Amino acid sequence: MAPTDDTGQAAQQPPASGTTPPVRPPVDGAGANGRMPRWLPRAMVLALALVAVFQLGSWAFHQLTGLLINILIAFFLALAIEPAVSWMASRGMRRGLAAFVVFIGVMIVSAGFVTLLGSVLADQIIKLIEGFPAYLDSVINWINTHFKTDLKRVDIQEGLLRSDWLRNYVQNSATGVLDVSAQVIGGLFQLLTIALFSFYFAADGPRLRRAICSVLPPARQAEVLRAWEIAVNKTGGYIYSRGLMALISGVSHFVLLQALDVPYAPVLAVWVGLVSQFIPTIGTYLAGALPMLIAFTVDPWYALWVLVFVVIYQQFENYVLQPKLTAKTVDIHPAVAFGSVIAGTALLGAVGALIAIPAIATLQAFLMAYVKRYDVTDDPRVHGHRRRGEGPGLLTRARGLWARQPGTERPGDGGSGKSSS
């Protein structure tokens, strides 16, 4: 019989030598009965909750991408008109009224430009439709003369009206009218959203800055206000410098078009000035295409003159006018500007292309204000020159390469070209 202790339980005997003691199950872990640890259900619930929150945030971000882009555009527009609004407010005008006056002016100018341009295009389309029969007759006469055919305009018109291609085109156009209408309504709603946010940002700029600074320590508040001031200066400077260059470009092209007696010279000059300055990279080509087309209807040689003037003026603007006007506002390298436009287009499309240059100019100014710089050593290599006497010259190296060529006689060989035995 096994010995017992005072509690009546069998006393544990020490294991005999050579035997393995029994393993006791952990108190809180998984035992021999296969129970899971107590922390595992909590970890699984937490992981599922994190995944659900991530999916919900991703879905909300994709749904609100359009609104976020509109807010970004509105913020940059508010930065662009901030100097004008602040100037009016400093003269005693209420800030909300000053923002309203600036917005009304911008809207009037934009609406007038769109109206004038639309009237020009509509007039040209009407003239093209009215002159289409005469153009068609001249084409038919040329074909009949050169190819010995007997085509008639009436037969071509009847065949075109009875063709399946025209019927399908009309059906597709009727279906596409609803899509175009929906896009127009969506575009107007987007413009209204941008205008409202821009107005609020411009009118309540000081309140917005106070709200942001209220959650930051004093040192961070100074940094935020400095960055805000840099952004306002660079964005406003970009808009105003571009506006001045658009004015100069418009006046220059107006003089040319008026001298050539091209119709709608004032509207075309405004078109060239605005499009060439505010649409990066390809704006110059888009701006010059319309005046060339209208000048071609007057005289083909006039279109050539317009093309030559556009090319010459673009070089003058790039190398003379633009460096002087943008030296204190958005003085960035052309390659950096081009790369920023490409990157902005890849990220946000046309919106990114428009705001890329002021954004990069703001970032560059911010880095210049906070990155420590040192004096550059006066070394010729810094200026792209080699030190005199450093390494062999170009003529010396050419002679050395020529002397190493096989079969070439070297000086001192006596002209034999053979080594002595």
PDB file of C-alpha atoms in Angstrom, residues 403 405-421:
ATOM      1  CA  ALA A 403      51.294  54.721 -82.192  1.00  0.00           C
ATOM      2  CA  GLN A 405      48.095  50.478 -83.841  1.00  0.00           C
ATOM      3  CA  PRO A 406      49.741  47.306 -85.290  1.00  0.00           C
ATOM      4  CA  GLY A 407      51.892  47.808 -88.375  1.00  0.00           C
ATOM      5  CA  THR A 408      52.443  51.474 -87.634  1.00  0.00           C
ATOM      6  CA  GLU A 409      56.053  52.643 -87.788  1.00  0.00           C
ATOM      7  CA  ARG A 410      57.279  54.254 -84.589  1.00  0.00           C
ATOM      8  CA  PRO A 411      60.010  56.843 -84.452  1.00  0.00           C
ATOM      9  CA  GLY A 412      63.472  55.297 -84.014  1.00  0.00           C
ATOM     10  CA  ASP A 413      62.692  52.061 -85.854  1.00  0.00           C
ATOM     11  CA  GLY A 414      64.588  53.221 -88.937  1.00  0.00           C
ATOM     12  CA  GLY A 415      61.568  52.631 -91.125  1.00  0.00           C
ATOM     13  CA  SER A 416      62.168  48.864 -91.213  1.00  0.00           C
ATOM     14  CA  GLY A 417      59.272  47.926 -89.012  1.00  0.00           C
ATOM     15  CA  LYS A 418      61.251  44.806 -87.892  1.00  0.00           C
ATOM     16  CA  SER A 419      63.020  44.146 -84.649  1.00  0.00           C
ATOM     17  CA  SER A 420      66.755  43.297 -84.703  1.00  0.00           C
ATOM     18  CA  SER A 421      67.688  39.697 -84.030  1.00  0.00           C
TER      19      SER A 421
END
